[in-house]
Each structure stands twice: as C-alpha cells, then as structure tokens.
Amino acid sequence: MSIPFIDLKAQYARIEQTIQDNIKKVLDHGQYVMGAEIKELEEKLAEYCGTKYAVACASGTDALTMSLLALGIGRGDAVFTSAFTFFATGETIAMIGATPIFVDVDPRTMNMDCEKLQEAIDKVKAEGKLKATAIMPVDIFGMPCDYDAMMPIAEAEGLKVIEDAAQAFGADFKGKRCCSYGEIGCTSFFPAKPLGCYGDGGMCFTDDEKLYELLLSVRVHGQGKDKYENVRFGVTGRMDTMQAAILLPKFDLFPEELEKRNEIAAYYNERLGVSEEMAVPFIPEGLKSCWAQYTLIAKDEATQEKLVKALQDASIPVARYYPLPLHMQKAFDYLEYKPEDLPVTYELSKTVFSLPMHPYLTKEMQDTICDTLLNA
Ligand SMILES: *Cc1c(COP(=O)(O)O)cnc(C)c1O
C-alpha cells in the first residue's frame, strides 16, 4: 500500500469533467487575466470567510506583500511575527523594508505566545529605534491563533494586524473564520494547502473599503484611475483566470473535505494520544483547525529521529516543518538572533514531525501509520 502525503489525484478524479469544462470556458472566452471567474471566486470566498471584500492574487506571498503595502508599512516599522513558520512570512516584511520582530510561540499550539508578544512590543518601544506598527500572526498548520488574547493587545497598542492564514483557510476561531482577523487576512492556494489551485494563487480579505481599494491598486503596480496612471508602487499580483476556474469546483468540495480532515485528525488523536513518546495536536476549546498539517511533537530530539526513521523505513511519507525557524535562517543573519533567543521555537524545530493528511486517507492507511509509530 502506497500512502501519499497529500492526494490531489483522488480529488481530481471526482471533479475531472468540471475542471476540464471550466478550463475550456476560459480558453474560449480568452480573458486570461481578470476574467469573470475571478470576481465570482472573490465573492464566494469573501462570503465564506465572513468579510465584505476579497482580492484574488498570484500567491500567498503576494497577498502578504500587498497587505503590507496597502497599510503603508515600510522602513522604520517593526512587525511582530512568529519564527515558527514558512519563510514567506518574515520575507515579505523584510522585502518591503520593515523589520520583522520574531516572537516565541506557545509550546502546545505552536502559535505566537501573546505574553511574549506584549514583552516584545514593550522592548521595541523602550529602545525607541523602530516604530511598533503591526502584528502578522500565523495560524500555523491550520490552527487559529489566540485572537482573544491578541486583538486586545493590538487595539491597546494601536497596531495593525495582517493575518497570515496561508495554512488556515476554513479554520474557525469561536465561530469567526480565519482570514477575517485584523485589518487584512491573507491566504494561499498553493496546491498543497487545504484549498489549493493547480499552480500559485492567493487572496486578501478585508472589511475596510479603503483598504480594499488600496489592495486593488497595489495588485496592479499601484494603478490609479486607469492602467497608465500609477500613484504608488505595487506588484504584478493578479491571479490567472485559469486558477480561479479551477478553484471554483474545488471550493464546492471544500466543506465536505474539511469535515473529512477533521475526522481523520480525530482518529489520529485517538490512536496516538495514548503514546508517551509524542504529543498529539492540542485543540483549544472552541477552535477548529483545517488541518493543513497534522503535526506531532516528539518528547525529545532522539525520539523524533527514531519515529521519523520508523516511518521512512516503512515507506510512509513524513515531513518536518520547520527544521530552520526564521530567526535561524541565513537571510535573517543581519537581525543577529541566537537560536536560544526563542527557546520554544528552537525546541520545536527539533521535535516536530507531520504525518500524511488529506481527505482521501483511509482508515487502513491511518492504522498502518499509527501501528508503525506505536511499535517503533
Ligand atoms: C504557504 C505559506 C505562505 C506563502 O504562500 P505561497 O502561496 O506559497 O506564496 C505564507 N505563509 C505561510 C504560513 C505559508 O504556509
């Protein structure tokens, strides 16, 4: 039995005809850029996330960059974020000229620790070199951050919030969906994300009409009243019409797939929760992950190595997110962090590992994976 880490072929088999029809429609109408499918997708997804506006774009990275630009963030600004994330989170902050301030995470949720966030804000203010401007929380592996703790801090300190929900489309924090937190929420439709297209894609979500208009402008080179007037700097951030045509039928399957992901996670939790060698994902009361990853925390580095090797020996795909947190990445050397500056993040980088997770995983496959781990 071969177990895929994610199974996009099983999903494609269910919607093959619709996908092909939709692609043909785009080829026939010829609006490869900003065709009608873009608006349709934006409206559907904004409604799903509970925001007034959505702006489709070329990637999750562009969604973050466009949000930073729309909010006027740049040189001299401090943006507080997590180091336990994909590189793009910190990269976009640095690329637009601002300074990422990496905050340590909670050892159970692996999301930003809000007590440490407050400490980091106080430190930046006391030093007086940078202006504390924004927070970029990351809903890691599809689990929402603690917004009950974070949003009051943002409000009290006058900080903007750009939610990096690249992994969290469909996740839910106490009845309010991810992508809807802060001034702008951002997601990614990279094929491996819970809702993925067949290439690169992303989206920004907001309730603020002014920000919506700014996002439309920065999506196309800071466009003014027409193509040939440019009033600010932006990016080439449009989503291809073809990707929107692919996402529409995939979005129809999404609610059912999300249910399946939750059932699969619950079964992993049930079977692996008994082990003392690893901790299963912690699910805070009232929160719903969309399970972009199912990530276990081994009790120490040696145990992680042993468990990962057992899976590899059984030809079961396994991933390690993230062996090099952002504060340890070469590109961020100039910020002069030491690995131990973020002790929880550093420890997690050596103990986490992720199992196959997708809606088409069978109980038989899950049993093989769990037996392998429990017998290791
Ligand atoms: C995937 C991802 C991104 C970037 O999305 P792309 O569509 O690949 O550009 C940003 N942040 C996080 C947390 C991600 O997982």
CSV table of C-alpha atoms and ligand atoms in Angstrom, one decimal:
chain,number,residue,atom,x,y,z
A,1,MET,CA,0.0,0.0,0.0
A,2,SER,CA,1.4,3.3,-1.0
A,3,ILE,CA,0.3,6.3,1.1
A,4,PRO,CA,0.5,9.8,-0.4
A,5,PHE,CA,1.4,12.7,1.9
A,6,ILE,CA,-1.4,14.6,0.2
A,7,ASP,CA,-3.6,13.1,-2.5
A,8,LEU,CA,-4.5,15.6,-5.2
A,9,LYS,CA,-5.2,12.8,-7.8
A,10,ALA,CA,-8.1,11.3,-5.8
A,11,GLN,CA,-9.7,14.7,-5.6
A,12,TYR,CA,-9.2,15.4,-9.3
A,13,ALA,CA,-10.9,12.1,-10.2
A,14,ARG,CA,-14.0,13.4,-8.6
A,15,ILE,CA,-14.2,16.7,-10.5
A,16,GLU,CA,-12.3,16.0,-13.6
A,17,GLN,CA,-15.0,16.8,-16.1
A,18,THR,CA,-16.0,20.1,-14.4
A,19,ILE,CA,-12.3,21.2,-14.2
A,20,GLN,CA,-11.8,20.5,-17.9
A,21,ASP,CA,-15.1,22.2,-18.8
A,22,ASN,CA,-14.1,25.3,-16.8
A,23,ILE,CA,-10.6,25.4,-18.3
A,24,LYS,CA,-12.1,25.2,-21.8
A,25,LYS,CA,-14.5,28.0,-21.0
A,26,VAL,CA,-11.5,30.3,-20.1
A,27,LEU,CA,-9.8,29.2,-23.3
A,28,ASP,CA,-12.9,30.0,-25.3
A,29,HIS,CA,-13.7,33.5,-23.8
A,30,GLY,CA,-10.0,34.4,-23.8
A,31,GLN,CA,-10.0,36.7,-20.7
A,32,TYR,CA,-6.8,35.0,-19.3
A,33,VAL,CA,-6.3,37.9,-16.9
A,34,MET,CA,-9.1,39.2,-14.7
A,35,GLY,CA,-11.8,37.1,-16.4
A,36,ALA,CA,-15.3,36.9,-14.8
A,37,GLU,CA,-14.2,33.8,-12.8
A,38,ILE,CA,-12.0,36.0,-10.6
A,39,LYS,CA,-14.9,38.1,-9.3
A,40,GLU,CA,-17.1,35.0,-8.8
A,41,LEU,CA,-14.4,33.4,-6.7
A,42,GLU,CA,-13.7,36.6,-4.7
A,43,GLU,CA,-17.4,36.9,-3.9
A,44,LYS,CA,-17.9,33.3,-2.9
A,45,LEU,CA,-14.8,33.2,-0.7
A,46,ALA,CA,-15.5,36.5,1.0
A,47,GLU,CA,-18.9,35.3,1.9
A,48,TYR,CA,-17.4,32.0,3.3
A,49,CYS,CA,-14.9,33.9,5.4
A,50,GLY,CA,-17.4,36.4,6.5
A,51,THR,CA,-15.7,39.5,5.1
A,52,LYS,CA,-17.1,42.3,2.9
A,53,TYR,CA,-14.3,42.1,0.3
A,54,ALA,CA,-11.8,39.7,-1.2
A,55,VAL,CA,-8.9,40.4,-3.6
A,56,ALA,CA,-7.6,37.4,-5.6
A,57,CYS,CA,-3.9,37.4,-6.2
A,58,ALA,CA,-1.0,35.5,-7.6
A,59,SER,CA,0.2,33.8,-4.4
A,60,GLY,CA,0.0,33.8,-0.6
A,61,THR,CA,3.3,35.7,-0.6
A,62,ASP,CA,1.8,38.4,-2.8
A,63,ALA,CA,-1.2,38.6,-0.5
A,64,LEU,CA,1.1,39.4,2.4
A,65,THR,CA,3.2,41.8,0.4
A,66,MET,CA,0.1,43.6,-1.0
A,67,SER,CA,-1.3,43.9,2.5
A,68,LEU,CA,1.9,45.4,3.9
A,69,LEU,CA,2.0,47.9,1.0
A,70,ALA,CA,-1.7,48.7,1.3
A,71,LEU,CA,-1.2,49.5,5.0
A,72,GLY,CA,1.7,51.8,4.2
A,73,ILE,CA,4.2,49.7,6.2
A,74,GLY,CA,7.9,50.1,5.4
A,75,ARG,CA,11.2,51.4,6.6
A,76,GLY,CA,11.4,52.0,10.3
A,77,ASP,CA,8.4,49.9,11.1
A,78,ALA,CA,8.6,46.9,13.4
A,79,VAL,CA,6.2,44.0,12.5
A,80,PHE,CA,5.8,41.3,15.2
A,81,THR,CA,5.5,37.8,13.9
A,82,SER,CA,6.4,34.1,14.6
A,83,ALA,CA,9.6,32.5,13.6
A,84,PHE,CA,8.0,29.1,13.5
A,85,THR,CA,6.5,29.5,10.1
A,86,PHE,CA,7.3,29.3,6.4
A,87,PHE,CA,9.9,31.7,5.2
A,88,ALA,CA,7.5,33.9,3.2
A,89,THR,CA,6.0,35.3,6.4
A,90,GLY,CA,9.2,37.1,7.5
A,91,GLU,CA,10.5,37.6,4.0
A,92,THR,CA,7.6,39.8,2.9
A,93,ILE,CA,8.1,42.0,6.0
A,94,ALA,CA,11.8,42.4,5.2
A,95,MET,CA,11.2,42.8,1.4
A,96,ILE,CA,9.0,45.9,1.9
A,97,GLY,CA,11.8,47.4,4.1
A,98,ALA,CA,10.2,46.9,7.5
A,99,THR,CA,11.9,44.9,10.4
A,100,PRO,CA,10.4,41.6,11.5
A,101,ILE,CA,10.5,41.1,15.3
A,102,PHE,CA,10.3,37.4,16.0
A,103,VAL,CA,8.1,36.4,19.0
A,104,ASP,CA,8.3,32.9,20.6
A,105,VAL,CA,5.4,30.5,20.4
A,106,ASP,CA,3.3,28.6,22.8
A,107,PRO,CA,4.7,25.0,23.2
A,108,ARG,CA,1.3,23.4,22.7
A,109,THR,CA,-0.4,25.4,20.0
A,110,MET,CA,2.9,26.4,18.3
A,111,ASN,CA,1.2,29.8,17.6
A,112,MET,CA,2.5,33.2,18.8
A,113,ASP,CA,2.6,33.5,22.6
A,114,CYS,CA,0.7,36.7,23.4
A,115,GLU,CA,2.5,37.3,26.7
A,116,LYS,CA,5.8,37.3,24.8
A,117,LEU,CA,4.2,39.5,22.2
A,118,GLN,CA,3.5,42.1,24.8
A,119,GLU,CA,7.1,41.9,26.1
A,120,ALA,CA,8.4,42.3,22.5
A,121,ILE,CA,6.2,45.4,21.9
A,122,ASP,CA,7.4,46.9,25.2
A,123,LYS,CA,11.0,46.2,24.3
A,124,VAL,CA,10.7,47.9,20.9
A,125,LYS,CA,9.0,50.9,22.4
A,126,ALA,CA,11.6,51.2,25.2
A,127,GLU,CA,14.5,51.0,22.6
A,128,GLY,CA,12.9,53.7,20.5
A,129,LYS,CA,14.7,52.8,17.3
A,130,LEU,CA,11.7,51.3,15.4
A,131,LYS,CA,8.0,52.1,15.4
A,132,ALA,CA,5.8,49.3,16.7
A,133,THR,CA,3.4,49.2,13.7
A,134,ALA,CA,1.9,45.8,13.1
A,135,ILE,CA,1.4,42.2,14.0
A,136,MET,CA,1.5,39.4,11.5
A,137,PRO,CA,0.1,36.3,13.3
A,138,VAL,CA,0.4,32.9,11.6
A,139,ASP,CA,-2.3,30.3,12.1
A,140,ILE,CA,0.2,27.5,12.0
A,141,PHE,CA,-0.7,24.2,10.5
A,142,GLY,CA,-4.3,25.4,10.2
A,143,MET,CA,-4.9,26.1,13.9
A,144,PRO,CA,-6.1,29.7,14.7
A,145,CYS,CA,-4.0,31.9,16.9
A,146,ASP,CA,-5.4,33.0,20.3
A,147,TYR,CA,-7.3,36.0,19.0
A,148,ASP,CA,-9.0,36.6,22.3
A,149,ALA,CA,-5.6,37.5,23.7
A,150,MET,CA,-4.1,39.1,20.7
A,151,MET,CA,-6.7,41.5,19.4
A,152,PRO,CA,-7.0,43.5,22.7
A,153,ILE,CA,-3.2,43.9,22.6
A,154,ALA,CA,-3.3,45.2,19.0
A,155,GLU,CA,-6.1,47.6,20.0
A,156,ALA,CA,-4.4,48.9,23.1
A,157,GLU,CA,-1.1,49.4,21.3
A,158,GLY,CA,-2.6,50.8,18.1
A,159,LEU,CA,-1.1,48.0,16.0
A,160,LYS,CA,-2.4,46.9,12.6
A,161,VAL,CA,-3.0,43.1,12.2
A,162,ILE,CA,-2.3,41.2,9.0
A,163,GLU,CA,-3.3,37.6,9.5
A,164,ASP,CA,-1.1,35.1,7.7
A,165,ALA,CA,-3.8,32.5,7.2
A,166,ALA,CA,-1.9,30.8,4.3
A,167,GLN,CA,-2.4,27.5,6.0
A,168,ALA,CA,-5.8,28.3,7.7
A,169,PHE,CA,-8.5,28.8,5.0
A,170,GLY,CA,-11.5,27.1,6.5
A,171,ALA,CA,-10.3,27.2,10.1
A,172,ASP,CA,-12.5,28.7,12.8
A,173,PHE,CA,-11.9,30.6,16.0
A,174,LYS,CA,-15.0,30.5,18.2
A,175,GLY,CA,-17.4,31.0,15.2
A,176,LYS,CA,-15.4,33.5,13.3
A,177,ARG,CA,-13.4,32.2,10.4
A,178,CYS,CA,-9.7,32.6,9.8
A,179,CYS,CA,-8.8,35.1,7.1
A,180,SER,CA,-11.2,37.5,8.8
A,181,TYR,CA,-9.0,38.7,11.7
A,182,GLY,CA,-7.3,42.0,11.7
A,183,GLU,CA,-7.2,44.7,9.0
A,184,ILE,CA,-6.4,42.2,6.3
A,185,GLY,CA,-6.4,38.4,6.3
A,186,CYS,CA,-4.2,36.6,3.7
A,187,THR,CA,-4.4,33.0,2.4
A,188,SER,CA,-2.6,30.9,-0.2
A,189,PHE,CA,-3.9,28.4,-2.8
A,190,PHE,CA,-0.6,26.7,-3.4
A,191,PRO,CA,-1.6,23.1,-4.4
A,192,ALA,CA,-0.6,21.6,-1.0
A,193,LYS,CA,-2.7,24.0,1.1
A,194,PRO,CA,-6.2,22.9,2.3
A,195,LEU,CA,-7.8,24.7,-0.7
A,196,GLY,CA,-5.3,24.6,-3.5
A,197,CYS,CA,-5.3,25.5,-7.2
A,198,TYR,CA,-3.1,24.0,-9.9
A,199,GLY,CA,-0.3,26.5,-9.7
A,200,ASP,CA,0.1,29.5,-7.5
A,201,GLY,CA,-2.7,31.7,-6.1
A,202,GLY,CA,-3.7,33.6,-3.0
A,203,MET,CA,-6.3,36.0,-1.6
A,204,CYS,CA,-6.6,39.0,0.7
A,205,PHE,CA,-9.8,39.5,2.8
A,206,THR,CA,-10.9,42.8,4.4
A,207,ASP,CA,-14.0,44.6,5.7
A,208,ASP,CA,-12.5,48.0,5.1
A,209,GLU,CA,-13.5,49.7,1.8
A,210,LYS,CA,-10.4,52.0,1.7
A,211,LEU,CA,-8.1,49.0,2.2
A,212,TYR,CA,-10.0,47.1,-0.5
A,213,GLU,CA,-9.3,49.9,-3.0
A,214,LEU,CA,-5.7,50.1,-2.0
A,215,LEU,CA,-5.3,46.3,-2.4
A,216,LEU,CA,-6.8,46.6,-5.9
A,217,SER,CA,-4.3,49.3,-6.7
A,218,VAL,CA,-1.2,47.6,-5.4
A,219,ARG,CA,-2.3,44.4,-7.1
A,220,VAL,CA,-1.5,46.1,-10.4
A,221,HIS,CA,1.6,48.3,-10.0
A,222,GLY,CA,-0.1,50.9,-7.8
A,223,GLN,CA,-2.6,51.7,-10.5
A,224,GLY,CA,-4.5,55.0,-10.3
A,225,LYS,CA,-7.7,55.7,-12.3
A,226,ASP,CA,-6.5,53.7,-15.2
A,227,LYS,CA,-3.7,51.4,-16.4
A,228,TYR,CA,-1.4,54.3,-17.4
A,229,GLU,CA,-1.6,56.2,-14.2
A,230,ASN,CA,0.4,54.9,-11.3
A,231,VAL,CA,0.0,56.6,-7.9
A,232,ARG,CA,2.1,54.3,-5.7
A,233,PHE,CA,4.4,51.2,-6.0
A,234,GLY,CA,2.8,47.8,-6.2
A,235,VAL,CA,3.3,44.3,-7.7
A,236,THR,CA,2.1,42.2,-10.6
A,237,GLY,CA,-0.2,40.4,-8.3
A,238,ARG,CA,-3.2,39.2,-10.3
A,239,MET,CA,-4.4,35.7,-10.1
A,240,ASP,CA,-4.7,33.9,-13.5
A,241,THR,CA,-8.3,33.4,-14.6
A,242,MET,CA,-7.5,29.7,-15.2
A,243,GLN,CA,-6.7,29.2,-11.5
A,244,ALA,CA,-10.0,30.8,-10.4
A,245,ALA,CA,-11.8,28.5,-12.9
A,246,ILE,CA,-10.0,25.5,-11.2
A,247,LEU,CA,-10.7,26.8,-7.6
A,248,LEU,CA,-14.4,27.2,-8.1
A,249,PRO,CA,-15.3,23.4,-8.4
A,250,LYS,CA,-12.6,22.7,-5.7
A,251,PHE,CA,-14.3,25.1,-3.4
A,252,ASP,CA,-17.6,23.2,-3.9
A,253,LEU,CA,-15.9,20.1,-2.5
A,254,PHE,CA,-14.2,22.0,0.3
A,255,PRO,CA,-16.8,21.9,3.1
A,256,GLU,CA,-17.1,18.1,2.8
A,257,GLU,CA,-13.3,17.7,2.6
A,258,LEU,CA,-12.9,19.9,5.7
A,259,GLU,CA,-15.2,17.5,7.6
A,260,LYS,CA,-13.1,14.6,6.5
A,261,ARG,CA,-9.9,16.2,7.5
A,262,ASN,CA,-11.4,16.7,11.0
A,263,GLU,CA,-12.5,13.1,11.2
A,264,ILE,CA,-9.0,11.9,10.1
A,265,ALA,CA,-7.3,14.2,12.7
A,266,ALA,CA,-9.7,12.9,15.4
A,267,TYR,CA,-8.8,9.3,14.6
A,268,TYR,CA,-5.0,10.0,14.7
A,269,ASN,CA,-5.6,11.8,18.0
A,270,GLU,CA,-7.5,8.8,19.4
A,271,ARG,CA,-4.9,6.2,18.3
A,272,LEU,CA,-1.7,8.3,19.0
A,273,GLY,CA,-3.0,10.2,22.1
A,274,VAL,CA,-2.1,7.2,24.3
A,275,SER,CA,1.6,7.4,23.4
A,276,GLU,CA,4.1,8.9,25.9
A,277,GLU,CA,6.7,9.4,23.1
A,278,MET,CA,4.8,12.2,21.3
A,279,ALA,CA,2.1,14.8,21.9
A,280,VAL,CA,-0.9,14.9,19.5
A,281,PRO,CA,-2.0,18.4,18.3
A,282,PHE,CA,-3.6,20.5,21.1
A,283,ILE,CA,-7.0,21.8,20.2
A,284,PRO,CA,-8.1,24.8,22.4
A,285,GLU,CA,-11.8,25.0,23.4
A,286,GLY,CA,-13.9,26.5,20.6
A,287,LEU,CA,-11.3,26.3,17.9
A,288,LYS,CA,-11.4,24.3,14.7
A,289,SER,CA,-8.3,23.6,12.7
A,290,CYS,CA,-8.5,23.0,8.9
A,291,TRP,CA,-5.5,20.6,9.3
A,292,ALA,CA,-3.2,21.9,6.7
A,293,GLN,CA,-0.7,19.7,8.5
A,294,TYR,CA,-1.2,17.0,11.2
A,295,THR,CA,1.9,17.7,13.4
A,296,LEU,CA,3.1,15.7,16.3
A,297,ILE,CA,5.6,16.8,18.9
A,298,ALA,CA,8.1,14.1,20.0
A,299,LYS,CA,9.2,14.1,23.6
A,300,ASP,CA,12.8,14.9,22.6
A,301,GLU,CA,15.1,15.1,19.6
A,302,ALA,CA,16.2,11.5,19.7
A,303,THR,CA,12.6,10.3,19.8
A,304,GLN,CA,11.7,12.4,16.8
A,305,GLU,CA,14.6,10.9,14.9
A,306,LYS,CA,13.5,7.4,15.9
A,307,LEU,CA,9.9,7.9,14.9
A,308,VAL,CA,10.7,9.6,11.6
A,309,LYS,CA,13.1,6.8,10.8
A,310,ALA,CA,10.4,4.2,11.6
A,311,LEU,CA,8.0,5.9,9.2
A,312,GLN,CA,10.7,6.2,6.5
A,313,ASP,CA,11.7,2.6,6.8
A,314,ALA,CA,8.0,1.7,6.3
A,315,SER,CA,7.9,3.9,3.2
A,316,ILE,CA,5.4,6.3,4.8
A,317,PRO,CA,6.0,9.9,3.8
A,318,VAL,CA,6.8,12.2,6.7
A,319,ALA,CA,7.7,15.9,6.8
A,320,ARG,CA,9.5,18.2,9.3
A,321,TYR,CA,8.1,21.7,9.5
A,322,TYR,CA,10.2,23.7,10.3
A,323,PRO,CA,13.8,22.5,10.9
A,324,LEU,CA,15.1,26.0,10.5
A,325,PRO,CA,12.9,28.6,12.1
A,326,LEU,CA,13.1,32.1,10.5
A,327,HIS,CA,15.4,33.5,13.2
A,328,MET,CA,17.9,30.8,12.3
A,329,GLN,CA,17.7,31.4,8.5
A,330,LYS,CA,20.8,32.8,6.9
A,331,ALA,CA,18.8,35.5,5.2
A,332,PHE,CA,18.0,36.9,8.6
A,333,ASP,CA,21.6,36.8,10.0
A,334,TYR,CA,21.5,40.7,10.0
A,335,LEU,CA,19.0,40.6,12.8
A,336,GLU,CA,21.5,38.8,15.0
A,337,TYR,CA,19.2,36.4,16.7
A,338,LYS,CA,20.7,33.4,18.5
A,339,PRO,CA,18.8,30.0,18.3
A,340,GLU,CA,18.1,30.1,22.1
A,341,ASP,CA,16.6,33.6,21.9
A,342,LEU,CA,13.3,31.8,21.1
A,343,PRO,CA,13.7,28.7,23.2
A,344,VAL,CA,10.3,27.2,22.5
A,345,THR,CA,10.6,27.7,18.7
A,346,TYR,CA,14.1,26.2,18.8
A,347,GLU,CA,13.0,23.1,20.8
A,348,LEU,CA,10.0,22.6,18.4
A,349,SER,CA,12.3,22.8,15.4
A,350,LYS,CA,14.0,19.6,16.7
A,351,THR,CA,10.9,17.7,17.9
A,352,VAL,CA,8.0,18.2,15.4
A,353,PHE,CA,7.1,15.9,12.5
A,354,SER,CA,4.0,15.8,10.3
A,355,LEU,CA,2.0,12.8,9.1
A,356,PRO,CA,0.2,12.3,5.8
A,357,MET,CA,-3.0,14.4,5.9
A,358,HIS,CA,-5.7,14.7,3.2
A,359,PRO,CA,-9.4,14.0,2.9
A,360,TYR,CA,-8.8,10.7,1.0
A,361,LEU,CA,-6.7,9.0,3.6
A,362,THR,CA,-8.4,5.6,4.5
A,363,LYS,CA,-8.7,4.2,8.0
A,364,GLU,CA,-6.5,1.3,6.8
A,365,MET,CA,-3.8,3.8,5.8
A,366,GLN,CA,-4.1,5.6,9.1
A,367,ASP,CA,-3.9,2.3,11.0
A,368,THR,CA,-0.6,1.4,9.1
A,369,ILE,CA,0.8,4.8,10.1
A,370,CYS,CA,-0.3,4.6,13.7
A,371,ASP,CA,0.9,1.0,14.1
A,372,THR,CA,4.3,1.9,12.7
A,373,LEU,CA,4.6,4.8,15.2
A,374,LEU,CA,3.3,2.9,18.2
A,375,ASN,CA,5.6,-0.1,17.5
A,376,ALA,CA,8.7,2.0,16.9
B,1,LIG,C1,2.4,28.7,2.1
B,1,LIG,C2,2.7,29.8,3.0
B,1,LIG,C3,2.9,31.1,2.6
B,1,LIG,C4,3.1,31.5,1.2
B,1,LIG,O1,2.2,31.2,0.3
B,1,LIG,P1,2.5,31.0,-1.3
B,1,LIG,O2,1.2,30.8,-1.9
B,1,LIG,O3,3.4,29.7,-1.4
B,1,LIG,O4,3.3,32.2,-1.7
B,1,LIG,C5,3.0,32.1,3.6
B,1,LIG,N1,2.9,31.9,4.9
B,1,LIG,C6,2.7,30.6,5.3
B,1,LIG,C7,2.5,30.4,6.8
B,1,LIG,C8,2.6,29.5,4.4
B,1,LIG,O5,2.4,28.3,4.8
